[in-house]
XYZ file of C-alpha atoms in Angstrom:
662
model
C -15.955 -10.531 5.494
C -19.409 -12.157 5.388
C -20.915 -8.665 5.158
C -21.609 -8.113 1.423
C -21.365 -4.327 1.800
C -17.881 -4.660 3.266
C -16.922 -7.005 0.435
C -18.111 -4.392 -2.073
C -16.132 -1.641 -0.330
C -12.990 -3.776 -0.465
C -13.468 -4.489 -4.169
C -14.323 -0.839 -4.837
C -11.046 0.200 -3.187
C -9.147 -2.017 -5.629
C -11.132 -0.566 -8.535
C -10.297 2.974 -7.419
C -6.597 2.083 -7.436
C -6.898 0.673 -10.973
C -8.831 3.705 -12.229
C -6.423 6.171 -10.639
C -3.403 4.319 -11.988
C -4.912 4.310 -15.487
C -5.714 8.029 -15.327
C -2.216 8.976 -14.172
C -0.642 6.770 -16.859
C -2.923 8.401 -19.414
C -1.427 11.817 -18.577
C 1.873 10.637 -20.086
C 0.160 9.730 -23.373
C -3.377 11.044 -23.865
C -3.819 8.853 -26.928
C -3.022 5.582 -25.101
C -5.950 3.382 -26.124
C -5.178 0.670 -23.575
C -5.366 3.087 -20.647
C -8.564 4.674 -21.978
C -10.164 1.238 -22.208
C -8.868 0.291 -18.751
C -10.362 3.413 -17.141
C -13.672 2.845 -18.934
C -13.833 -0.783 -17.780
C -13.084 0.239 -14.206
C -15.830 2.876 -14.195
C -18.246 0.446 -15.839
C -17.573 -2.231 -13.209
C -17.861 0.266 -10.372
C -21.190 1.502 -11.666
C -22.602 -2.004 -12.076
C -21.356 -3.230 -8.709
C -22.646 -0.110 -6.963
C -26.112 -0.608 -8.394
C -26.046 -4.307 -7.447
C -25.239 -3.516 -3.800
C -27.752 -0.698 -3.474
C -25.447 2.324 -3.897
C -27.770 4.064 -6.316
C -26.180 7.493 -5.836
C -22.759 6.069 -6.688
C -24.106 4.219 -9.728
C -25.901 7.318 -11.052
C -22.886 9.597 -10.563
C -20.379 7.076 -11.954
C -22.600 6.619 -15.006
C -21.781 10.166 -16.148
C -18.037 9.576 -15.789
C -18.388 6.293 -17.661
C -20.329 8.043 -20.427
C -17.606 10.673 -20.728
C -14.898 8.038 -21.191
C -17.152 6.107 -23.532
C -17.133 9.173 -25.788
C -13.343 9.271 -25.579
C -13.193 5.551 -26.334
C -15.339 6.002 -29.440
C -13.318 8.985 -30.651
C -16.166 11.471 -30.225
C -14.157 13.696 -27.864
C -10.399 13.797 -27.203
C -8.770 12.887 -23.908
C -7.374 16.010 -22.233
C -5.569 16.851 -19.013
C -8.659 18.745 -17.872
C -10.811 15.652 -18.389
C -8.374 13.433 -16.474
C -8.291 15.910 -13.576
C -12.091 16.091 -13.569
C -12.366 12.284 -13.341
C -9.732 12.193 -10.575
C -11.745 14.706 -8.557
C -14.909 12.763 -9.337
C -13.235 9.595 -8.050
C -12.654 11.228 -4.669
C -16.369 12.018 -4.597
C -17.219 8.415 -5.466
C -15.294 7.293 -2.376
C -17.412 9.658 -0.273
C -20.584 8.234 -1.845
C -19.494 4.776 -0.697
C -18.455 5.794 2.816
C -21.542 7.883 3.608
C -24.259 7.542 0.943
C -27.105 10.030 1.083
C -28.664 13.131 -0.504
C -26.213 15.469 1.256
C -23.776 14.773 -1.620
C -26.147 16.027 -4.351
C -24.785 19.586 -4.497
C -21.197 18.392 -4.802
C -22.246 15.844 -7.438
C -23.804 18.589 -9.532
C -20.707 20.813 -9.249
C -18.401 17.988 -10.296
C -20.619 17.050 -13.239
C -20.575 20.668 -14.429
C -16.766 20.576 -14.275
C -16.782 17.281 -16.154
C -18.937 18.681 -18.929
C -16.752 21.774 -19.175
C -13.738 19.471 -19.573
C -15.572 17.740 -22.422
C -15.962 21.099 -24.130
C -19.746 21.420 -23.932
C -22.282 23.222 -21.806
C -24.501 21.157 -19.545
C -28.132 21.073 -18.644
C -29.891 18.730 -16.251
C -32.896 16.830 -17.502
C -35.850 15.778 -15.407
C -34.375 12.407 -14.509
C -31.099 13.926 -13.360
C -29.144 13.032 -16.506
C -26.669 15.579 -17.827
C -27.048 16.300 -21.509
C -23.937 17.507 -23.302
C -24.567 20.099 -25.965
C -22.423 20.598 -29.002
C -21.186 16.993 -29.066
C -21.984 14.123 -31.331
C -24.638 11.967 -29.662
C -23.446 8.611 -28.356
C -26.733 6.872 -29.159
C -28.549 6.290 -32.399
C -31.531 8.486 -33.236
C -34.833 6.601 -33.359
C -35.614 3.170 -31.946
C -34.198 -0.067 -33.303
C -35.286 -3.596 -32.445
C -32.604 -6.197 -31.871
C -32.788 -9.928 -31.299
C -30.127 -11.369 -28.997
C -29.207 -15.003 -28.394
C -27.250 -15.311 -25.164
C -25.469 -18.403 -23.913
C -22.982 -18.103 -21.051
C -20.404 -20.815 -20.239
C -21.513 -23.582 -17.882
C -19.090 -22.438 -15.191
C -20.259 -18.802 -15.325
C -21.952 -18.808 -11.921
C -19.096 -20.722 -10.302
C -16.759 -17.984 -11.549
C -18.902 -15.222 -10.048
C -20.966 -14.080 -13.047
C -24.574 -13.182 -12.219
C -26.766 -13.848 -15.302
C -29.723 -12.010 -13.778
C -27.546 -8.942 -13.328
C -26.708 -8.951 -17.039
C -30.368 -9.334 -17.988
C -31.363 -6.515 -15.639
C -28.706 -4.314 -17.201
C -30.211 -5.086 -20.618
C -33.576 -3.916 -19.283
C -31.888 -0.617 -18.451
C -30.802 -0.255 -22.081
C -34.340 -0.393 -23.460
C -37.670 -2.205 -23.587
C -37.104 -5.924 -23.850
C -38.844 -9.280 -23.775
C -36.780 -12.161 -22.386
C -37.475 -15.852 -23.003
C -35.492 -18.650 -21.367
C -34.125 -21.363 -23.664
C -34.253 -24.723 -21.842
C -33.319 -26.969 -24.755
C -29.931 -27.812 -23.155
C -31.392 -28.538 -19.732
C -30.324 -32.048 -18.576
C -32.482 -34.609 -16.807
C -32.561 -34.621 -13.040
C -29.917 -37.345 -12.597
C -27.355 -35.361 -14.619
C -28.221 -31.949 -13.143
C -25.316 -30.143 -11.480
C -26.267 -27.206 -9.224
C -22.981 -25.482 -10.078
C -23.560 -25.479 -13.843
C -25.545 -22.983 -15.867
C -27.805 -24.800 -18.372
C -30.089 -21.976 -19.498
C -29.739 -19.723 -22.531
C -31.896 -16.711 -23.395
C -33.593 -15.169 -26.420
C -34.068 -11.430 -25.987
C -35.924 -8.943 -28.140
C -34.678 -5.458 -27.315
C -36.094 -2.143 -28.544
C -33.796 0.757 -27.797
C -32.291 3.979 -29.096
C -28.850 2.766 -28.077
C -26.275 1.567 -30.578
C -25.052 -1.991 -31.105
C -21.741 -1.233 -29.371
C -23.554 -0.053 -26.242
C -25.491 -3.335 -26.164
C -22.192 -5.209 -26.449
C -20.802 -3.212 -23.517
C -23.276 -4.969 -21.201
C -21.319 -8.204 -21.783
C -17.881 -6.561 -21.808
C -16.366 -8.726 -19.074
C -17.702 -12.105 -20.197
C -17.825 -11.682 -23.948
C -14.658 -13.711 -24.589
C -16.092 -16.854 -22.985
C -19.718 -16.736 -24.116
C -21.811 -17.010 -27.258
C -23.643 -13.836 -28.208
C -25.541 -13.239 -31.437
C -27.104 -9.859 -32.233
C -29.610 -9.449 -35.086
C -31.183 -6.184 -36.158
C -34.903 -6.698 -36.947
C -37.217 -4.511 -39.062
C -39.552 -2.582 -36.805
C -42.656 -3.723 -38.671
C -41.879 -7.421 -38.313
C -41.794 -7.478 -34.520
C -43.935 -5.026 -32.583
C -42.181 -3.344 -29.673
C -42.468 -5.421 -26.511
C -43.935 -8.487 -28.274
C -42.203 -11.754 -29.009
C -43.624 -14.978 -30.308
C -47.001 -13.500 -31.357
C -47.445 -16.097 -34.102
C -46.212 -13.949 -36.965
C -43.106 -15.186 -38.737
C -40.411 -12.536 -38.688
C -38.769 -11.509 -41.923
C -35.188 -12.580 -42.470
C -32.821 -10.359 -40.489
C -31.020 -7.562 -42.295
C -27.767 -8.360 -40.557
C -26.414 -10.988 -38.206
C -23.262 -10.571 -36.151
C -21.682 -13.098 -33.837
C -19.792 -10.939 -31.368
C -17.957 -13.798 -29.736
C -18.113 -17.542 -30.035
C -15.712 -18.565 -27.321
C -15.424 -22.223 -26.526
C -17.724 -23.077 -23.631
C -15.959 -24.871 -20.801
C -17.355 -27.470 -18.471
C -16.645 -27.125 -14.774
C -16.239 -30.887 -14.495
C -13.436 -31.029 -17.013
C -11.923 -27.663 -17.818
C -12.584 -25.188 -15.025
C -9.750 -24.099 -12.814
C -9.985 -22.477 -9.435
C -8.535 -19.028 -8.957
C -4.866 -18.858 -8.084
C -5.435 -16.236 -5.381
C -7.587 -16.353 -2.282
C -8.516 -13.210 -0.355
C -7.970 -13.524 3.383
C -8.858 -10.796 5.920
C -5.774 -9.174 7.429
C -7.120 -9.871 10.919
C -6.891 -13.612 10.290
C -3.262 -13.281 9.230
C -2.526 -11.347 12.418
C -4.250 -14.020 14.487
C -2.312 -16.764 12.703
C 0.913 -14.828 13.306
C 0.126 -14.738 17.023
C -0.378 -18.521 17.020
C 2.940 -19.032 15.226
C 4.599 -16.827 17.833
C 3.167 -18.928 20.638
C 4.386 -22.048 18.827
C 7.911 -20.635 18.640
C 7.835 -19.966 22.400
C 6.534 -23.489 23.128
C 9.193 -25.000 20.865
C 11.894 -23.073 22.736
C 10.616 -24.519 26.012
C 10.586 -28.014 24.499
C 14.194 -27.648 23.310
C 15.312 -26.495 26.737
C 13.469 -29.381 28.405
C 14.963 -31.951 25.997
C 18.462 -30.612 26.666
C 18.023 -30.784 30.446
C 16.568 -34.341 30.514
C 19.082 -35.800 28.081
C 16.611 -38.239 26.508
C 17.664 -39.029 22.925
C 14.159 -39.727 21.611
C 12.814 -36.529 23.158
C 15.703 -34.605 21.637
C 14.920 -36.048 18.174
C 11.269 -35.001 18.498
C 12.379 -31.550 19.678
C 14.619 -31.129 16.630
C 11.754 -32.121 14.307
C 9.411 -29.647 15.986
C 12.151 -27.016 15.786
C 12.537 -27.582 12.042
C 8.791 -27.593 11.340
C 8.095 -24.516 13.464
C 10.947 -22.692 11.711
C 9.527 -23.551 8.289
C 6.039 -22.507 9.408
C 7.430 -19.250 10.761
C 9.249 -18.493 7.495
C 6.106 -19.311 5.472
C 4.010 -17.083 7.708
C 6.459 -14.236 7.333
C 6.215 -14.511 3.543
C 2.409 -14.384 3.754
C 2.634 -11.084 5.620
C 5.016 -9.555 3.106
C 3.611 -6.935 0.721
C 5.453 -5.322 -2.227
C 6.404 -1.763 -1.392
C 5.035 -0.792 -4.816
C 1.555 -0.831 -3.264
C 2.767 2.045 -1.073
C 4.620 3.941 -3.800
C 1.609 3.914 -6.133
C -0.332 6.115 -3.696
C 2.059 9.011 -4.264
C 1.420 9.371 -7.978
C -1.874 11.094 -7.231
C -0.305 13.177 -4.449
C 2.452 14.450 -6.741
C -0.092 15.182 -9.486
C -2.252 17.254 -7.112
C 0.708 19.096 -5.559
C 2.046 19.900 -9.009
C -1.215 21.652 -9.875
C -1.378 23.360 -6.473
C 2.188 24.712 -6.439
C 2.544 25.421 -10.150
C 5.709 23.318 -10.246
C 6.362 20.736 -12.943
C 7.153 17.521 -11.080
C 8.052 14.025 -12.203
C 7.816 11.098 -9.790
C 10.281 8.266 -10.329
C 10.073 4.952 -8.473
C 12.431 2.014 -8.200
C 12.435 -1.256 -6.277
C 8.643 -1.630 -6.154
C 8.986 -5.417 -5.873
C 10.857 -5.147 -2.545
C 8.667 -6.793 0.093
C 7.990 -5.498 3.600
C 5.718 -6.643 6.425
C 2.193 -5.351 5.844
C 2.151 -3.646 9.246
C 5.298 -1.718 8.319
C 3.703 -0.662 5.016
C 0.646 0.683 6.845
C 2.759 2.625 9.348
C 5.041 4.112 6.674
C 2.249 5.785 4.687
C 2.026 8.975 6.782
C 5.811 9.545 7.172
C 6.330 9.213 3.430
C 3.509 11.674 2.742
C 5.239 14.254 4.941
C 8.638 13.622 3.336
C 7.297 13.869 -0.219
C 5.328 17.044 0.549
C 8.393 18.534 2.229
C 10.592 17.686 -0.762
C 8.141 19.366 -3.130
C 7.482 22.468 -1.011
C 10.948 23.137 0.476
C 13.195 21.255 -1.920
C 12.045 21.740 -5.500
C 12.309 25.184 -7.053
C 9.795 26.721 -9.432
C 10.320 26.250 -13.193
C 11.800 29.734 -13.712
C 14.278 29.404 -10.843
C 15.356 25.956 -12.036
C 16.032 27.278 -15.527
C 18.087 30.144 -14.085
C 20.158 27.611 -12.149
C 20.833 25.567 -15.279
C 18.427 22.768 -14.379
C 15.539 21.258 -16.269
C 12.221 22.988 -15.619
C 10.851 19.651 -14.404
C 11.727 18.775 -10.832
C 12.287 15.119 -9.983
C 11.218 13.323 -6.809
C 12.457 9.731 -6.534
C 11.180 6.927 -4.306
C 13.239 3.749 -4.116
C 13.420 0.661 -1.920
C 16.199 -1.887 -1.451
C 16.649 -4.764 0.971
C 19.798 -4.904 3.073
C 19.914 -7.918 5.364
C 17.042 -7.760 7.828
C 16.225 -4.174 6.869
C 14.632 -2.363 3.980
C 16.035 1.033 2.987
C 13.473 3.455 1.557
C 14.941 6.577 -0.044
C 13.195 9.848 -0.837
C 15.342 11.986 -3.112
C 14.844 15.286 -4.920
C 16.985 17.403 -7.235
C 15.984 20.691 -5.655
C 17.830 23.429 -3.816
C 19.046 21.276 -0.928
C 19.080 22.137 2.780
C 20.445 25.529 3.828
C 22.544 24.573 6.834
C 23.002 28.178 8.015
C 19.246 28.672 8.176
C 18.789 25.339 9.959
C 21.380 26.305 12.583
C 19.900 29.769 13.030
C 16.425 28.299 13.537
C 17.833 25.704 15.942
C 19.563 28.353 18.056
C 16.457 30.555 18.021
C 14.349 27.610 19.232
C 16.843 26.725 21.970
C 17.699 23.390 20.366
C 21.369 24.314 19.839
C 23.665 26.317 22.053
C 25.339 29.206 20.189
C 28.814 28.201 19.115
C 28.295 24.501 19.916
C 30.265 22.081 17.747
C 27.967 19.769 15.766
C 28.568 17.163 13.101
C 26.826 17.616 9.763
C 24.452 14.739 10.488
C 23.557 16.158 13.903
C 22.800 19.522 12.311
C 20.590 18.010 9.604
C 18.744 15.879 12.165
C 17.441 19.104 13.732
C 14.701 19.266 11.097
C 13.026 16.306 12.844
C 12.717 18.139 16.178
C 9.172 19.015 17.345
C 8.042 22.416 16.109
C 11.105 22.928 13.890
C 10.511 24.570 10.503
C 12.589 26.709 8.158
C 9.544 27.877 6.197
C 9.244 31.657 6.079
C 5.452 31.485 5.983
C 2.772 28.920 6.727
C 1.144 27.356 3.658
C -1.284 24.526 2.989
C 1.728 22.253 2.555
C 4.056 23.101 5.425
C 5.351 25.650 7.872
C 3.921 24.522 11.211
C 6.820 22.240 12.154
C 4.763 19.140 12.950
C 5.171 16.919 9.878
C 8.821 15.932 10.271
C 8.317 15.320 13.988
C 5.669 12.761 13.017
C 8.211 11.131 10.701
C 10.801 10.792 13.474
C 8.302 9.468 16.013
C 6.869 6.859 13.631
C 10.276 5.629 12.475
C 11.421 5.309 16.084
C 8.305 3.265 16.887
C 9.198 0.974 13.977
C 12.719 0.561 15.430
C 14.117 2.259 12.341
C 16.635 5.024 11.669
C 16.791 8.121 9.467
C 19.856 9.285 7.526
C 19.994 12.578 5.613
C 22.320 13.667 2.848
C 22.036 17.074 1.233
C 24.124 19.244 -1.065
C 23.063 22.853 -1.315
C 21.879 23.665 -4.826
C 21.928 20.009 -5.897
C 19.287 18.221 -3.844
C 18.571 16.130 -0.765
C 18.108 12.475 0.085
C 16.426 10.960 3.140
C 17.023 7.257 3.822
C 14.680 5.336 6.115
C 16.073 2.058 7.455
C 13.193 -0.128 8.639
C 13.098 -3.740 9.913
C 11.465 -6.110 7.436
C 9.029 -7.360 10.061
C 7.739 -6.369 13.473
C 6.490 -9.777 14.617
C 9.384 -12.260 15.003
C 13.045 -11.297 14.771
C 16.388 -13.006 15.208
C 17.972 -11.802 18.410
C 21.180 -12.164 20.398
C 20.389 -13.262 23.962
C 22.769 -11.744 26.537
C 23.019 -11.598 30.313
C 23.657 -8.445 32.321
C 23.855 -9.110 36.052
C 21.098 -11.563 36.910
C 18.797 -10.541 34.030
C 18.666 -11.502 30.373
C 18.133 -9.181 27.424
C 17.739 -9.475 23.653
C 19.671 -7.368 21.138
C 18.183 -7.394 17.565
C 20.645 -9.448 15.540
C 20.267 -7.190 12.486
C 21.962 -4.373 14.452
C 24.886 -6.493 15.722
C 28.186 -6.030 13.884
C 30.591 -8.076 16.004
C 31.381 -9.243 19.527
C 34.632 -8.557 21.388
C 36.027 -9.667 24.718
C 36.600 -6.947 27.298
C 38.815 -8.199 30.088
C 38.587 -6.860 33.612
C 41.935 -5.062 33.172
C 40.760 -3.296 29.999
C 37.522 -2.396 31.723
C 39.380 -0.783 34.615
C 41.853 0.944 32.290
C 39.057 2.470 30.167
C 37.088 3.892 33.082
C 36.637 7.630 32.746
C 36.809 7.552 28.950
C 34.612 4.553 27.866
C 36.130 4.170 24.411
C 37.377 1.038 22.744
C 39.845 0.967 19.865
C 38.369 -0.871 16.905
C 40.485 -1.015 13.736
C 42.031 2.452 14.070
C 38.788 4.076 15.200
C 37.422 4.874 18.637
C 33.980 3.497 19.451
C 32.148 4.666 22.582
C 30.706 1.912 24.728
C 28.094 1.703 27.470
C 28.415 -0.469 30.546
C 24.918 -1.916 30.680
C 25.580 -3.144 34.192
C 25.865 0.495 35.338
C 23.158 1.784 33.006
C 20.625 -0.760 34.300
C 21.830 -0.381 37.918
C 22.114 -4.142 38.464
C 24.144 -3.773 41.662
C 26.338 -6.745 40.684
C 30.083 -7.032 40.327
C 31.572 -7.235 36.804
C 32.447 -10.657 35.407
C 36.068 -11.614 34.948
C 35.725 -11.767 31.153
C 33.065 -9.345 29.944
C 31.888 -9.104 26.346
C 31.401 -5.982 24.220
C 28.691 -6.238 21.535
C 29.211 -3.655 18.755
C 25.848 -2.464 17.400
C 25.138 0.099 14.688
C 22.359 2.215 13.262
C 23.312 3.632 9.891
C 26.839 5.066 10.179
C 26.817 5.345 13.980
C 28.230 2.603 16.235
C 28.358 1.962 19.956
C 29.551 -0.900 22.136
C 27.329 -2.567 24.728
C 29.253 -4.240 27.571
C 27.468 -7.380 28.847
C 28.445 -10.108 31.276
C 27.669 -13.087 29.036
C 26.578 -13.821 25.450
C 24.127 -16.723 25.653
C 23.454 -17.169 21.924
C 20.916 -16.748 19.138
C 17.254 -16.544 20.037
C 14.076 -16.551 17.930
C 12.396 -13.516 19.459
C 8.623 -13.151 19.449
C 8.050 -9.455 20.141
C 5.466 -8.596 22.792
C 4.419 -4.977 23.192
C 5.038 -3.312 26.525
C 2.236 -1.703 28.508
C 1.711 2.042 28.911
C 3.164 1.751 32.428
C 6.548 1.124 30.790
C 6.332 4.015 28.304
C 9.206 5.819 30.042
C 11.539 2.841 29.558
C 12.762 4.202 26.239
C 15.810 1.920 26.137
C 13.546 -1.071 25.417
C 11.261 -1.621 22.419
C 9.406 -4.665 23.753
C 9.734 -7.952 25.582
C 9.800 -11.655 24.776
C 9.114 -14.898 26.638
C 12.029 -17.292 26.952
C 11.958 -21.065 26.865
C 12.005 -21.389 30.661
C 9.018 -19.056 30.989
C 11.129 -16.049 31.988
C 10.888 -12.631 30.364
C 13.678 -10.827 28.508
C 13.496 -7.168 27.515
C 14.377 -6.272 23.896
C 16.859 -3.422 23.663
C 16.086 -0.381 21.536
C 19.381 -0.007 19.679
C 18.511 3.478 18.396
C 18.085 4.869 21.902
C 21.254 3.163 23.130
C 23.262 4.607 20.232
C 21.897 8.070 21.029
C 22.985 7.644 24.648
C 26.442 6.587 23.472
C 26.684 9.623 21.186
C 25.647 11.967 24.005
C 28.228 10.433 26.298
C 30.894 10.772 23.604
C 30.001 14.449 23.047
C 30.225 15.208 26.769
C 33.628 13.549 27.057
C 35.008 15.387 24.042
C 33.662 18.675 25.363
C 35.397 17.991 28.695
C 38.698 17.437 26.882
């Protein structure tokens, strides 16, 4: 983060999000003055920052977009959908200018500027300096040159707050010919000089064809906290480019104080920012250290219990409490509102609406729900596939929707809710729903389903996540190759999550993703099977039952347990893991669930709760699909973490085979 170019790219990414959000909000109300101003400010900042960090191509290109929105801001041209789309496309090009600056972008820049000018309603012509002149529009600058006198005084804490006075003065030089004189009347003596304070003011004589408002725009982001006076001078009283030549200027024709904000002193009134930017890598490193602390604390607790020393036990309990609080604080630091993920899809829906010709409205709910930042990053691609699939396969065209008695506008909803240690993200549409007959026919044709096989509704719908499966009749830019939904399933499995589908033909579909809140440290249930210990994620555990040796013998051959008038299949982990040990006299059955599916896991002993620091398994263990990771126990031993999803699938397969045999 010490690289200034990387800092600029990070800040530019945030600016792009603000600009895009403002543009998409503007589509709902093209006369929204606040959004117009917000987009203009974002473009203005991006242009200035790009020029400051040496991205001249970005600054030059962004200048045209800024000028276009400046005309909208001043009422010279109206905001239109075509203009918003042109700026959105231009924003994508700005990102490319940041990632790989160079002259190879010139042709695309020219094409986008032609589209921008067409959206403004004028024809375009390029001048010698590369500027695009818009014909048929009211000029944004005043005709003829005017000389202005500016008195500029920034607050003392301006530099401490990140304002660069030289950058503002250089931007003034770009407005016109100017003479700048420093005002040192407020400069303190050496003993009272603070290197953090700004003591200079400036007198500037500026000759330009630009208007007063365009001069004010230079100080747009600091104008509320500074003193700025602008005087228009007669041309004959002050020759262009000359100040202080001995001739007394005539009284000014007009004087305007743009802002006279109260200047604050850093020693008395300044306040540090409430937020501090920290690189994500440092958070990950800190999370690793917290994980190691949790492991060390577990060892300390076990040692204190074995020695029986009261003082050592007291220290162990204090360390346990402090490490738990540190862990909880660290988990909160890693949490990110899911709204940061949802906001990305506004642009996607806008572009797909134009591409497909469908009228689509995106609705979001639960944006404040927080999820681990790693989960947010991993969910981006699956959600893109699900949203594209809902729009292409789910939503009908406007004419078909009207024939079916629906509104011509299709609705895609994204929502997030927290349920215990999981977050449930739902993708819902009000389209045509899933045609189960077509899904089954495609499944049988692909060899995924045996003809005539009995399947539950959920099993049938889950076929759409199989590799290569697609019900599309033809391949389009959006779908048809049968790879997108497979990516969704694989990613959700890697996140130890589950997928539930509900669909009603002609009404719509809903896909629910159940994802753990965090992937770093989880609460687990430590169990023993044979001579080895394992961890079951506590969020998946429903209850624990005792399975006596007699019940175990009686249930052999059927492997079902009666649980409140329902039969639940169970797996004997001792047999599944081939421990080679004899069953305990009083075994335990841990009931785990994923969504609506449940299965029992028969273990020899339930040891108790365990703070589980998840360690990834190596590629050598990639075939061990029943385990999602490993953890280090307090005694230095290793316990494998069970993958509940895979175990439930094994239980379902076993149940299906037994029912087929009956």
